[in-house]
């Protein structure tokens, strides 16, 4: 079983829509969680860390459910510039190894 | 401050040649990672350095691949006798272990084997 699993999509949504991505992780020892975005032919860039109590950064909200071992990302009022691949990442502090999902593709349509 | 720096940005070489890719991590970051990404695919872990500990080489696909990190800073990834399937973007990332901080990536080296 993969460490991190994501629905690859693609998600095609109109501008202004709200879209949510989920990600599940297999190892309950995972301790840190992140969402990255990756634009076509670019490197991944940190979007936000995910905290146990959930956190918000502008139009983006991240939540963690440790009991069910999943992480979510909610994007409100989608912009054309949100079109990218969103990567779910978990870190197991023992060994400090990062595990990446394969990414969820989002296209925001005018 | 400066981010993760990788060089060269692009490398085109003939099959069978050796290539060396360089990564300069963010100053003070003790953890350094190499990944590769083929077109349209996810990140594939290659190797991880942490301080003076022995590196985690579990992701290296063959003995043609090796990496070193001198002085706990700059790292080089070497691919010997390159094959066409080695064509990919090679990404380096670093992180500060303290507080389990996220990784920060360089721009990558786009390697093309002819």
CSV table of C-alpha atoms in Angstrom, one decimal:
chain,number,residue,atom,x,y,z
A,1,UNK,CA,0.0,0.0,0.0
A,2,UNK,CA,1.3,3.5,-0.9
A,3,UNK,CA,2.3,5.8,2.0
A,4,UNK,CA,0.2,8.6,0.6
A,5,UNK,CA,-2.7,8.3,-1.8
A,6,UNK,CA,-4.5,11.1,-3.7
A,7,UNK,CA,-7.2,11.2,-6.3
A,8,UNK,CA,-5.3,12.2,-9.5
A,9,UNK,CA,-8.3,14.0,-10.9
A,10,UNK,CA,-8.4,16.0,-13.1
A,11,UNK,CA,-10.7,18.4,-11.4
A,12,UNK,CA,-12.0,21.0,-13.9
A,13,UNK,CA,-13.9,23.8,-12.1
A,14,UNK,CA,-15.3,27.2,-13.1
A,15,UNK,CA,-13.8,30.4,-11.7
A,16,UNK,CA,-15.3,31.2,-8.4
A,17,UNK,CA,-16.1,27.6,-7.5
A,18,UNK,CA,-15.1,25.8,-4.3
A,19,UNK,CA,-13.1,22.7,-4.7
A,20,UNK,CA,-11.8,20.2,-2.1
A,21,UNK,CA,-9.1,17.6,-2.3
A,22,UNK,CA,-8.5,14.7,0.0
A,23,UNK,CA,-5.4,12.7,0.7
A,24,UNK,CA,-5.0,9.6,2.8
A,25,UNK,CA,-1.9,8.3,4.5
A,26,UNK,CA,-1.2,4.8,5.6
A,27,UNK,CA,1.2,5.1,8.5
A,28,UNK,CA,-0.2,6.3,11.8
A,29,UNK,CA,3.3,7.4,12.9
A,30,UNK,CA,3.2,10.3,10.4
A,31,UNK,CA,3.6,13.5,12.3
A,32,UNK,CA,3.9,16.5,10.0
A,33,UNK,CA,1.6,17.3,7.0
A,34,UNK,CA,1.9,19.7,4.1
A,35,UNK,CA,0.3,20.7,0.8
A,36,UNK,CA,2.5,21.7,-2.0
A,37,UNK,CA,1.5,23.0,-5.5
A,38,UNK,CA,3.4,22.2,-8.6
A,39,UNK,CA,3.0,24.2,-11.8
A,40,UNK,CA,3.7,22.5,-15.1
A,41,UNK,CA,7.4,22.0,-15.6
A,42,UNK,CA,8.2,23.7,-12.3
A,43,UNK,CA,9.4,22.5,-8.9
A,44,UNK,CA,7.0,21.9,-6.1
A,45,UNK,CA,6.4,24.9,-3.8
A,46,UNK,CA,5.0,24.8,-0.3
A,47,UNK,CA,1.4,26.0,-0.2
A,48,UNK,CA,0.8,25.4,3.5
A,49,UNK,CA,1.5,23.2,6.5
A,50,UNK,CA,-1.4,21.4,8.0
A,51,UNK,CA,-2.0,21.7,11.7
A,52,UNK,CA,-4.0,19.4,14.0
A,53,UNK,CA,-6.6,22.0,14.7
A,54,UNK,CA,-6.9,22.9,11.0
A,55,UNK,CA,-5.7,26.1,9.5
A,56,UNK,CA,-6.6,28.7,7.0
A,57,UNK,CA,-4.6,30.9,4.7
A,58,UNK,CA,-6.8,33.3,2.7
A,59,UNK,CA,-8.9,31.2,0.3
A,60,UNK,CA,-7.2,28.0,1.4
A,61,UNK,CA,-8.2,25.8,4.3
A,62,UNK,CA,-6.4,22.7,5.4
A,63,UNK,CA,-7.6,20.1,7.8
A,64,UNK,CA,-6.2,16.9,9.4
A,65,UNK,CA,-8.2,13.9,10.6
A,66,UNK,CA,-5.7,11.7,12.5
A,67,UNK,CA,-8.4,9.1,13.4
A,68,UNK,CA,-9.2,8.5,9.8
A,69,UNK,CA,-5.7,9.3,8.6
A,70,UNK,CA,-6.7,11.9,6.0
A,71,UNK,CA,-5.8,15.4,5.1
A,72,UNK,CA,-8.0,17.8,3.1
A,73,UNK,CA,-7.4,21.0,1.2
A,74,UNK,CA,-10.3,23.4,0.4
A,75,UNK,CA,-10.0,26.2,-2.1
A,76,UNK,CA,-12.7,28.8,-2.1
A,77,UNK,CA,-13.4,31.3,-4.9
A,78,UNK,CA,-11.1,29.5,-7.3
A,79,UNK,CA,-8.9,31.7,-9.6
A,80,UNK,CA,-7.4,30.8,-12.9
A,81,UNK,CA,-4.0,31.1,-11.2
A,82,UNK,CA,-5.0,28.2,-8.9
A,83,UNK,CA,-4.6,25.8,-11.9
A,84,UNK,CA,-1.8,23.4,-10.9
A,85,UNK,CA,-1.1,20.0,-9.4
A,86,UNK,CA,-1.6,19.8,-5.6
A,87,UNK,CA,0.7,17.4,-3.8
A,88,UNK,CA,-0.1,16.0,-0.4
A,89,UNK,CA,3.1,15.3,1.7
A,90,UNK,CA,3.5,13.6,5.1
A,91,UNK,CA,6.6,13.5,7.2
A,92,UNK,CA,7.5,10.8,9.7
A,93,UNK,CA,9.8,12.4,12.2
A,94,UNK,CA,11.7,9.2,12.7
A,95,UNK,CA,14.2,9.3,9.9
A,96,UNK,CA,12.8,12.6,8.7
A,97,UNK,CA,11.6,11.1,5.5
A,98,UNK,CA,9.0,12.9,3.4
A,99,UNK,CA,6.3,10.9,1.5
A,100,UNK,CA,4.6,12.5,-1.5
A,101,UNK,CA,1.3,11.7,-3.1
A,102,UNK,CA,1.3,11.6,-6.9
A,103,UNK,CA,-0.8,14.8,-7.0
A,104,UNK,CA,-4.2,16.0,-7.9
A,105,UNK,CA,-4.6,18.1,-11.1
A,106,UNK,CA,-6.8,21.2,-10.9
A,107,UNK,CA,-7.8,23.3,-13.9
A,108,UNK,CA,-9.9,26.4,-13.2
A,109,UNK,CA,-11.9,27.4,-16.3
A,110,UNK,CA,-12.9,30.9,-17.2
B,1,UNK,CA,17.9,34.4,2.1
B,2,UNK,CA,18.9,32.4,-1.0
B,3,UNK,CA,16.9,29.3,-1.8
B,4,UNK,CA,18.1,25.9,-3.0
B,5,UNK,CA,20.3,26.3,-6.0
B,6,UNK,CA,20.8,23.6,-8.6
B,7,UNK,CA,23.1,23.5,-11.6
B,8,UNK,CA,23.0,23.0,-14.4
B,9,UNK,CA,19.4,24.0,-15.2
B,10,UNK,CA,19.5,21.8,-18.3
B,11,UNK,CA,21.9,19.1,-19.4
B,12,UNK,CA,21.8,17.2,-22.7
B,13,UNK,CA,24.3,14.4,-23.1
B,14,UNK,CA,24.8,11.3,-25.2
B,15,UNK,CA,23.9,7.8,-23.9
B,16,UNK,CA,26.9,6.3,-22.1
B,17,UNK,CA,28.4,9.5,-20.8
B,18,UNK,CA,28.7,10.3,-17.1
B,19,UNK,CA,26.9,13.4,-15.7
B,20,UNK,CA,27.2,15.3,-12.5
B,21,UNK,CA,24.4,17.4,-11.0
B,22,UNK,CA,25.0,19.9,-8.2
B,23,UNK,CA,22.8,21.1,-5.4
B,24,UNK,CA,23.5,23.9,-2.9
B,25,UNK,CA,21.0,23.8,-0.1
B,26,UNK,CA,19.6,26.6,2.0
B,27,UNK,CA,22.2,27.8,4.5
B,28,UNK,CA,21.7,26.0,7.8
B,29,UNK,CA,19.6,23.2,6.4
B,30,UNK,CA,21.0,19.9,7.6
B,31,UNK,CA,18.8,17.7,5.6
B,32,UNK,CA,19.2,17.3,1.8
B,33,UNK,CA,17.1,15.2,-0.5
B,34,UNK,CA,17.4,14.2,-4.2
B,35,UNK,CA,14.3,13.2,-6.2
B,36,UNK,CA,13.6,12.7,-9.9
B,37,UNK,CA,10.5,13.3,-11.8
B,38,UNK,CA,9.7,12.0,-15.2
B,39,UNK,CA,7.2,13.8,-17.4
B,40,UNK,CA,3.7,13.6,-16.1
B,41,UNK,CA,4.8,11.4,-13.1
B,42,UNK,CA,5.1,11.9,-9.4
B,43,UNK,CA,8.3,12.5,-7.4
B,44,UNK,CA,10.6,9.5,-7.1
B,45,UNK,CA,12.8,9.6,-4.0
B,46,UNK,CA,16.5,8.9,-4.7
B,47,UNK,CA,18.7,9.6,-1.6
B,48,UNK,CA,18.6,11.6,1.6
B,49,UNK,CA,21.5,13.1,3.7
B,50,UNK,CA,21.1,14.2,7.3
B,51,UNK,CA,24.0,15.9,9.0
B,52,UNK,CA,26.9,13.5,9.5
B,53,UNK,CA,24.7,10.4,9.4
B,54,UNK,CA,25.1,7.7,6.8
B,55,UNK,CA,22.8,8.7,3.8
B,56,UNK,CA,19.6,6.8,3.1
B,57,UNK,CA,20.3,5.4,-0.4
B,58,UNK,CA,17.3,3.2,-0.6
B,59,UNK,CA,15.8,5.1,-3.6
B,60,UNK,CA,18.8,4.9,-5.9
B,61,UNK,CA,17.6,2.9,-8.9
B,62,UNK,CA,20.9,1.3,-9.8
B,63,UNK,CA,24.6,1.3,-9.0
B,64,UNK,CA,25.1,3.8,-11.8
B,65,UNK,CA,23.7,6.4,-9.4
B,66,UNK,CA,25.7,7.8,-6.6
B,67,UNK,CA,25.7,11.0,-4.5
B,68,UNK,CA,27.9,12.7,-2.0
B,69,UNK,CA,27.6,15.6,0.3
B,70,UNK,CA,30.8,17.3,1.2
B,71,UNK,CA,31.2,19.4,4.3
B,72,UNK,CA,27.5,19.0,5.1
B,73,UNK,CA,26.5,21.5,2.5
B,74,UNK,CA,26.8,21.1,-1.3
B,75,UNK,CA,25.8,17.8,-2.8
B,76,UNK,CA,26.5,16.2,-6.1
B,77,UNK,CA,24.5,13.5,-7.8
B,78,UNK,CA,26.5,11.4,-10.3
B,79,UNK,CA,25.0,9.2,-13.0
B,80,UNK,CA,27.5,7.0,-14.8
B,81,UNK,CA,27.0,5.4,-18.2
B,82,UNK,CA,23.7,7.3,-18.7
B,83,UNK,CA,20.8,5.5,-20.3
B,84,UNK,CA,17.8,7.1,-22.1
B,85,UNK,CA,15.5,6.1,-19.2
B,86,UNK,CA,17.6,8.4,-17.0
B,87,UNK,CA,16.0,11.4,-18.8
B,88,UNK,CA,14.0,13.3,-16.2
B,89,UNK,CA,14.0,16.4,-14.0
B,90,UNK,CA,16.3,15.9,-11.0
B,91,UNK,CA,15.1,17.9,-8.0
B,92,UNK,CA,17.0,18.7,-4.9
B,93,UNK,CA,15.3,19.8,-1.6
B,94,UNK,CA,16.5,20.8,1.8
B,95,UNK,CA,14.9,21.2,5.2
B,96,UNK,CA,15.8,22.3,8.7
B,97,UNK,CA,15.3,19.2,10.8
B,98,UNK,CA,14.6,21.2,13.9
B,99,UNK,CA,10.9,21.6,14.4
B,100,UNK,CA,10.3,19.3,11.4
B,101,UNK,CA,10.2,22.1,8.9
B,102,UNK,CA,8.9,21.5,5.3
B,103,UNK,CA,11.2,20.9,2.4
B,104,UNK,CA,12.2,23.6,0.0
B,105,UNK,CA,13.0,22.7,-3.6
B,106,UNK,CA,15.5,23.9,-6.1
B,107,UNK,CA,14.4,24.6,-9.7
B,108,UNK,CA,15.7,21.2,-10.8
B,109,UNK,CA,18.0,20.0,-13.5
B,110,UNK,CA,16.3,18.9,-16.7
B,111,UNK,CA,18.4,15.9,-18.0
B,112,UNK,CA,18.0,14.7,-21.5
B,113,UNK,CA,19.9,11.6,-22.8
B,114,UNK,CA,20.2,11.3,-26.5
